[in-house]
Amino acid sequence: MSRVALITGGTRGIGAAISMALRNAGYRVVATYAGNDERADAFHTVTGISVYRWDVTDYEACREGVAKVEADVGPVEILVNNAGITRDAMFHKMTPQQWHEVVNTNLNGLFNMTHQVWEGMRARNFGRVVNISSINGQTGQMGQANYSAAKAGDIGFTKALAQEGASKNITVNAICPGYTATDMMLTVPEKVMTEKILPQIPVGRLGDPEEIARCVVFLVADDAGFITGSTISANGGQYFA
Ligand code: NDP
């Protein structure tokens, strides 16, 4: 039986591309989402991939959600922590709510989800965890103190957990996408996109979600067991980490 892969935020954008790429690579895929039922239903109708709704900021909801998935399809052997949000503001205007929403989703969500599958991975002596960080966690980004802090935290989490998982054949890696064409980028004003963002990207375009997904397919493979604690940059040459 093929391995079960759970992708948080797997119904839209980069997560949807990851869900489809893993399904096409032969895994049994489950995609979660936060609240956009319309997009999740459409994704399920087109792909046939099972979708589950819960909030990764809620530890108890993650516990119940993962238990339901495991009862339905079997143990989660591959976890892709992809769910993420932005709430951009210059720091002097940033509200506590903007700070906490972003940290709770993009960083605490990794604890809430990984904690649910970690014991099972240890017991089965196999696991793959991939955390979707960001170029802005590597470089820092004006107007994103919250997001940059959370995404840098994802990388620290990855490196620490990789050391803990290594003896149990569990790999933990991070991917740092550069600017990628998804709904998240729709919040960026067009002027900022054409005058500030695109000129910084040597390949001269945004990334495609599928270009991030291929990194995930690479990292979760059974024969990728020697790659752990690493950070893959997929950013069109914008930053060499
Ligand atoms: P989208 O906004 O297109 O999709 C986000 C997905 O995450 C949706 O499925 C959404 O569910 C889900 N989600 C958001 N919050 C929660 C939550 N609290 N609980 C559960 N699910 C949640 O994002 P992208 O595809 O653009 O981004 C995916 C990841 O890649 C994020 O971690 C992002 O930070 C990172 N990234 C993106 C870049 C980009 O340029 N797009 C660049 C670098 C990193 P719902 O549909 O219900 O809202």
Coordinates of C-alpha atoms and ligand atoms in Angstrom, one line a residue:
M1 CA 0.0 0.0 0.0
S2 CA 1.3 3.4 -0.9
R3 CA 2.2 5.9 1.8
V4 CA -0.2 8.5 3.1
A5 CA 0.8 12.2 2.6
L6 CA -1.1 15.0 4.4
I7 CA -0.7 18.5 3.0
T8 CA -1.9 21.4 5.2
G9 CA -3.4 24.2 3.0
G10 CA -3.4 21.6 0.3
T11 CA -6.5 22.8 -1.6
R12 CA -5.2 26.0 -3.1
G13 CA -2.0 27.6 -4.5
I14 CA 1.3 25.9 -3.7
G15 CA -0.4 23.3 -1.5
A16 CA -2.7 22.2 -4.3
A17 CA 0.2 21.8 -6.6
I18 CA 2.0 19.7 -3.9
S19 CA -1.2 17.6 -3.4
M20 CA -1.4 16.8 -7.1
A21 CA 2.3 16.2 -7.6
L22 CA 2.3 13.7 -4.7
R23 CA -0.8 12.0 -5.9
N24 CA 0.7 11.8 -9.4
A25 CA 3.8 10.3 -7.8
G26 CA 1.7 7.5 -6.4
Y27 CA 1.0 8.6 -2.8
R28 CA -2.4 8.5 -1.1
V29 CA -3.0 12.2 -0.5
V30 CA -5.1 14.1 2.0
A31 CA -5.4 17.9 1.8
T32 CA -6.5 20.2 4.6
Y33 CA -7.8 23.7 4.5
A34 CA -9.0 26.4 6.9
G35 CA -12.4 27.7 5.8
N36 CA -12.7 28.2 2.0
D37 CA -15.2 25.4 1.4
E38 CA -15.9 26.6 -2.2
R39 CA -12.3 26.2 -3.3
A40 CA -11.8 23.0 -1.3
D41 CA -15.0 21.4 -2.9
A42 CA -13.9 22.5 -6.4
F43 CA -10.4 21.0 -5.7
H44 CA -11.9 17.8 -4.5
T45 CA -14.3 17.6 -7.5
V46 CA -11.5 18.1 -10.0
T47 CA -8.8 15.9 -8.4
G48 CA -10.7 13.4 -6.3
I49 CA -8.3 14.1 -3.5
S50 CA -9.9 13.9 0.0
V51 CA -10.2 17.3 1.8
Y52 CA -10.5 17.9 5.5
R53 CA -11.3 21.2 7.2
W54 CA -9.6 22.4 10.4
D55 CA -7.5 25.3 11.7
V56 CA -3.8 24.5 12.1
T57 CA -3.6 27.2 14.8
D58 CA -5.9 25.0 17.1
Y59 CA -3.9 22.2 18.7
E60 CA -7.0 20.2 19.7
A61 CA -8.5 20.5 16.2
C62 CA -5.2 19.2 14.7
R63 CA -5.3 16.3 17.1
E64 CA -8.9 15.4 16.2
G65 CA -8.3 16.0 12.5
V66 CA -5.2 13.8 12.2
A67 CA -7.0 11.1 14.2
K68 CA -9.9 11.2 11.7
V69 CA -7.6 11.1 8.7
E70 CA -5.6 8.2 10.2
A71 CA -8.9 6.3 10.9
D72 CA -10.1 7.0 7.3
V73 CA -6.9 6.3 5.3
G74 CA -4.1 5.0 7.6
P75 CA -1.1 6.5 9.4
V76 CA 0.3 9.7 8.1
E77 CA 3.9 9.0 7.0
I78 CA 4.5 12.2 5.1
L79 CA 3.5 15.6 6.5
V80 CA 3.8 18.8 4.4
N81 CA 3.4 21.9 6.6
N82 CA 2.3 24.3 3.9
A83 CA -0.6 26.3 5.4
G84 CA 0.3 29.9 5.7
I85 CA -1.0 33.5 5.7
T86 CA 0.3 37.0 5.4
R87 CA -0.9 40.1 7.4
D88 CA 1.5 42.7 6.1
A89 CA 2.1 46.0 7.8
M90 CA 5.1 48.2 8.7
F91 CA 6.1 47.4 12.2
H92 CA 5.1 50.7 13.6
K93 CA 1.6 50.1 12.3
M94 CA 1.5 46.3 13.0
T95 CA -1.3 45.3 15.4
P96 CA -0.9 42.5 18.0
Q97 CA -3.6 40.6 16.1
Q98 CA -1.6 40.8 12.8
W99 CA 1.5 39.5 14.7
H100 CA -0.3 36.7 16.5
E101 CA -2.3 35.5 13.5
V102 CA 0.8 35.1 11.3
V103 CA 2.9 33.5 14.0
N104 CA 0.1 31.2 15.1
T105 CA -0.5 30.0 11.6
N106 CA 3.0 30.0 10.0
L107 CA 5.0 28.8 13.0
N108 CA 2.8 27.5 15.8
G109 CA 0.9 25.5 13.2
L110 CA 4.0 23.5 12.6
F111 CA 4.1 22.4 16.2
N112 CA 0.4 21.7 16.3
M113 CA 0.5 19.5 13.2
T114 CA 3.9 17.8 13.6
H115 CA 3.2 16.9 17.2
Q116 CA 0.2 14.8 16.0
V117 CA 2.3 12.6 13.7
W118 CA 5.7 12.5 15.3
E119 CA 5.1 9.6 17.8
G120 CA 3.7 7.4 15.0
M121 CA 6.6 8.2 12.7
R122 CA 9.0 7.3 15.5
A123 CA 7.2 4.1 16.3
R124 CA 7.2 3.0 12.6
N125 CA 10.8 4.1 12.1
F126 CA 9.9 6.2 9.0
G127 CA 8.7 9.7 8.4
R128 CA 9.0 12.7 6.1
V129 CA 8.2 16.2 7.2
V130 CA 8.6 19.1 4.8
N131 CA 8.0 22.7 6.0
I132 CA 7.2 25.4 3.6
S133 CA 9.1 28.4 4.8
S134 CA 9.9 31.4 2.6
I135 CA 12.7 33.5 1.0
N136 CA 11.5 36.2 3.4
G137 CA 12.4 34.0 6.3
Q138 CA 15.9 33.9 5.0
T139 CA 16.3 37.5 4.0
G140 CA 13.8 39.4 6.1
Q141 CA 11.3 41.6 4.4
M142 CA 10.1 45.2 5.1
G143 CA 6.5 45.2 6.1
Q144 CA 6.7 41.5 7.1
A145 CA 8.3 41.4 10.6
N146 CA 5.6 38.9 11.6
Y147 CA 5.9 36.7 8.5
S148 CA 9.7 36.9 8.4
A149 CA 10.0 36.0 12.0
A150 CA 7.6 33.0 11.7
K151 CA 9.3 31.7 8.5
A152 CA 12.8 32.0 10.0
G153 CA 11.4 30.1 13.0
D154 CA 10.3 27.3 10.6
I155 CA 13.9 26.9 9.5
G156 CA 15.1 26.6 13.1
F157 CA 12.3 24.1 13.9
T158 CA 13.4 22.1 10.8
K159 CA 17.0 21.9 11.9
A160 CA 16.3 21.0 15.5
L161 CA 13.7 18.3 14.6
A162 CA 15.9 16.9 11.9
Q163 CA 18.5 16.0 14.6
E164 CA 15.8 14.4 16.7
G165 CA 14.3 12.4 13.9
A166 CA 17.5 11.2 12.3
S167 CA 18.0 8.0 14.3
K168 CA 14.4 7.0 13.5
N169 CA 14.7 7.4 9.8
I170 CA 12.5 10.6 9.9
T171 CA 13.7 13.4 7.7
V172 CA 12.7 17.0 8.3
N173 CA 13.5 19.6 5.6
A174 CA 12.4 23.1 4.6
I175 CA 11.7 24.7 1.3
C176 CA 12.0 28.4 0.8
P177 CA 10.0 29.5 -2.2
G178 CA 10.6 32.8 -3.7
Y179 CA 7.6 34.8 -5.0
T180 CA 5.2 32.3 -6.5
A181 CA 2.0 32.9 -8.5
T182 CA -0.8 32.1 -6.1
D183 CA -3.8 33.9 -4.5
M184 CA -1.4 35.1 -1.7
M185 CA 0.4 37.3 -4.3
L186 CA -2.9 38.9 -5.3
T187 CA -2.6 41.0 -2.1
V188 CA 0.5 42.7 -3.5
P189 CA -0.2 46.0 -5.3
E190 CA 0.6 45.8 -9.0
K191 CA 3.0 48.7 -8.8
V192 CA 5.0 46.9 -6.1
M193 CA 5.0 43.8 -8.2
T194 CA 6.3 45.4 -11.4
E195 CA 8.6 48.0 -9.9
K196 CA 9.9 46.3 -6.8
I197 CA 9.5 42.5 -6.9
L198 CA 10.0 41.4 -10.5
P199 CA 13.2 43.3 -11.0
Q200 CA 14.7 41.5 -8.1
I201 CA 14.1 38.0 -9.6
P202 CA 16.9 37.1 -12.1
V203 CA 14.7 34.6 -14.1
G204 CA 12.3 37.6 -14.6
R205 CA 9.1 36.0 -13.5
L206 CA 7.2 34.5 -10.5
G207 CA 7.6 30.9 -9.7
D208 CA 4.9 28.4 -10.7
P209 CA 3.4 26.4 -7.8
E210 CA 4.4 23.2 -9.6
E211 CA 8.1 24.3 -9.4
I212 CA 7.8 24.3 -5.6
A213 CA 5.9 21.0 -5.6
R214 CA 8.7 19.2 -7.4
C215 CA 11.0 19.9 -4.5
V216 CA 8.6 18.2 -2.2
V217 CA 8.3 15.1 -4.4
F218 CA 12.1 14.9 -4.2
L219 CA 12.4 15.3 -0.5
V220 CA 9.7 12.8 0.6
A221 CA 10.9 9.9 -1.5
D222 CA 12.0 6.7 0.2
D223 CA 15.5 7.1 -1.2
A224 CA 15.9 10.7 0.1
G225 CA 16.7 9.4 3.6
F226 CA 20.2 11.0 3.6
I227 CA 18.7 14.5 3.1
T228 CA 17.6 16.0 6.4
G229 CA 17.8 19.4 8.1
S230 CA 18.3 21.1 4.7
T231 CA 16.7 24.1 3.2
I232 CA 16.0 24.1 -0.5
S233 CA 15.7 27.5 -2.1
A234 CA 13.4 27.7 -5.1
N235 CA 13.4 31.4 -5.9
G236 CA 14.5 32.1 -9.5
G237 CA 18.0 33.1 -8.4
Q238 CA 16.8 35.9 -6.1
Y239 CA 18.8 34.8 -3.1
F240 CA 21.5 32.2 -2.7
A241 CA 21.3 30.7 0.7
Ligands
NDP1 P1 -2.6 30.5 -0.5 O1 -3.1 31.7 0.2 O2 -2.8 30.4 -2.0 O3 -3.2 29.2 0.1 C1 -3.1 29.0 1.5 C2 -3.7 27.7 1.9 O4 -3.4 27.5 3.4 C3 -5.2 27.5 1.8 O5 -5.5 26.2 1.5 C4 -5.7 27.9 3.1 O6 -7.0 27.4 3.4 C5 -4.7 27.3 4.0 N1 -4.6 27.9 5.3 C6 -4.4 29.2 5.7 N2 -4.5 29.4 7.0 C7 -4.8 28.1 7.5 C8 -5.1 27.7 8.8 N3 -5.0 28.5 9.9 N4 -5.4 26.4 9.0 C9 -5.5 25.5 7.9 N5 -5.2 25.9 6.7 C10 -4.9 27.2 6.5 O7 -1.1 30.4 -0.1 P2 0.2 30.0 -1.0 O8 -0.1 28.8 -1.8 O9 0.7 31.2 -1.7 O10 1.3 29.7 0.1 C11 1.5 28.4 0.6 C12 2.7 28.4 1.5 O11 3.9 28.9 0.8 C13 2.5 29.3 2.7 O12 3.1 28.8 3.9 C14 3.3 30.6 2.3 O13 3.7 31.3 3.4 C15 4.4 30.0 1.5 N6 5.1 30.9 0.6 C16 4.3 31.4 -0.5 C17 4.9 32.3 -1.4 C18 4.2 32.9 -2.5 O14 4.8 33.8 -3.2 N7 3.0 32.5 -2.8 C19 6.4 32.6 -1.3 C20 7.0 31.9 -0.2 C21 6.4 31.1 0.7 P3 -8.4 28.2 2.8 O15 -8.4 27.9 1.4 O16 -9.5 27.5 3.6 O17 -8.2 29.6 3.1

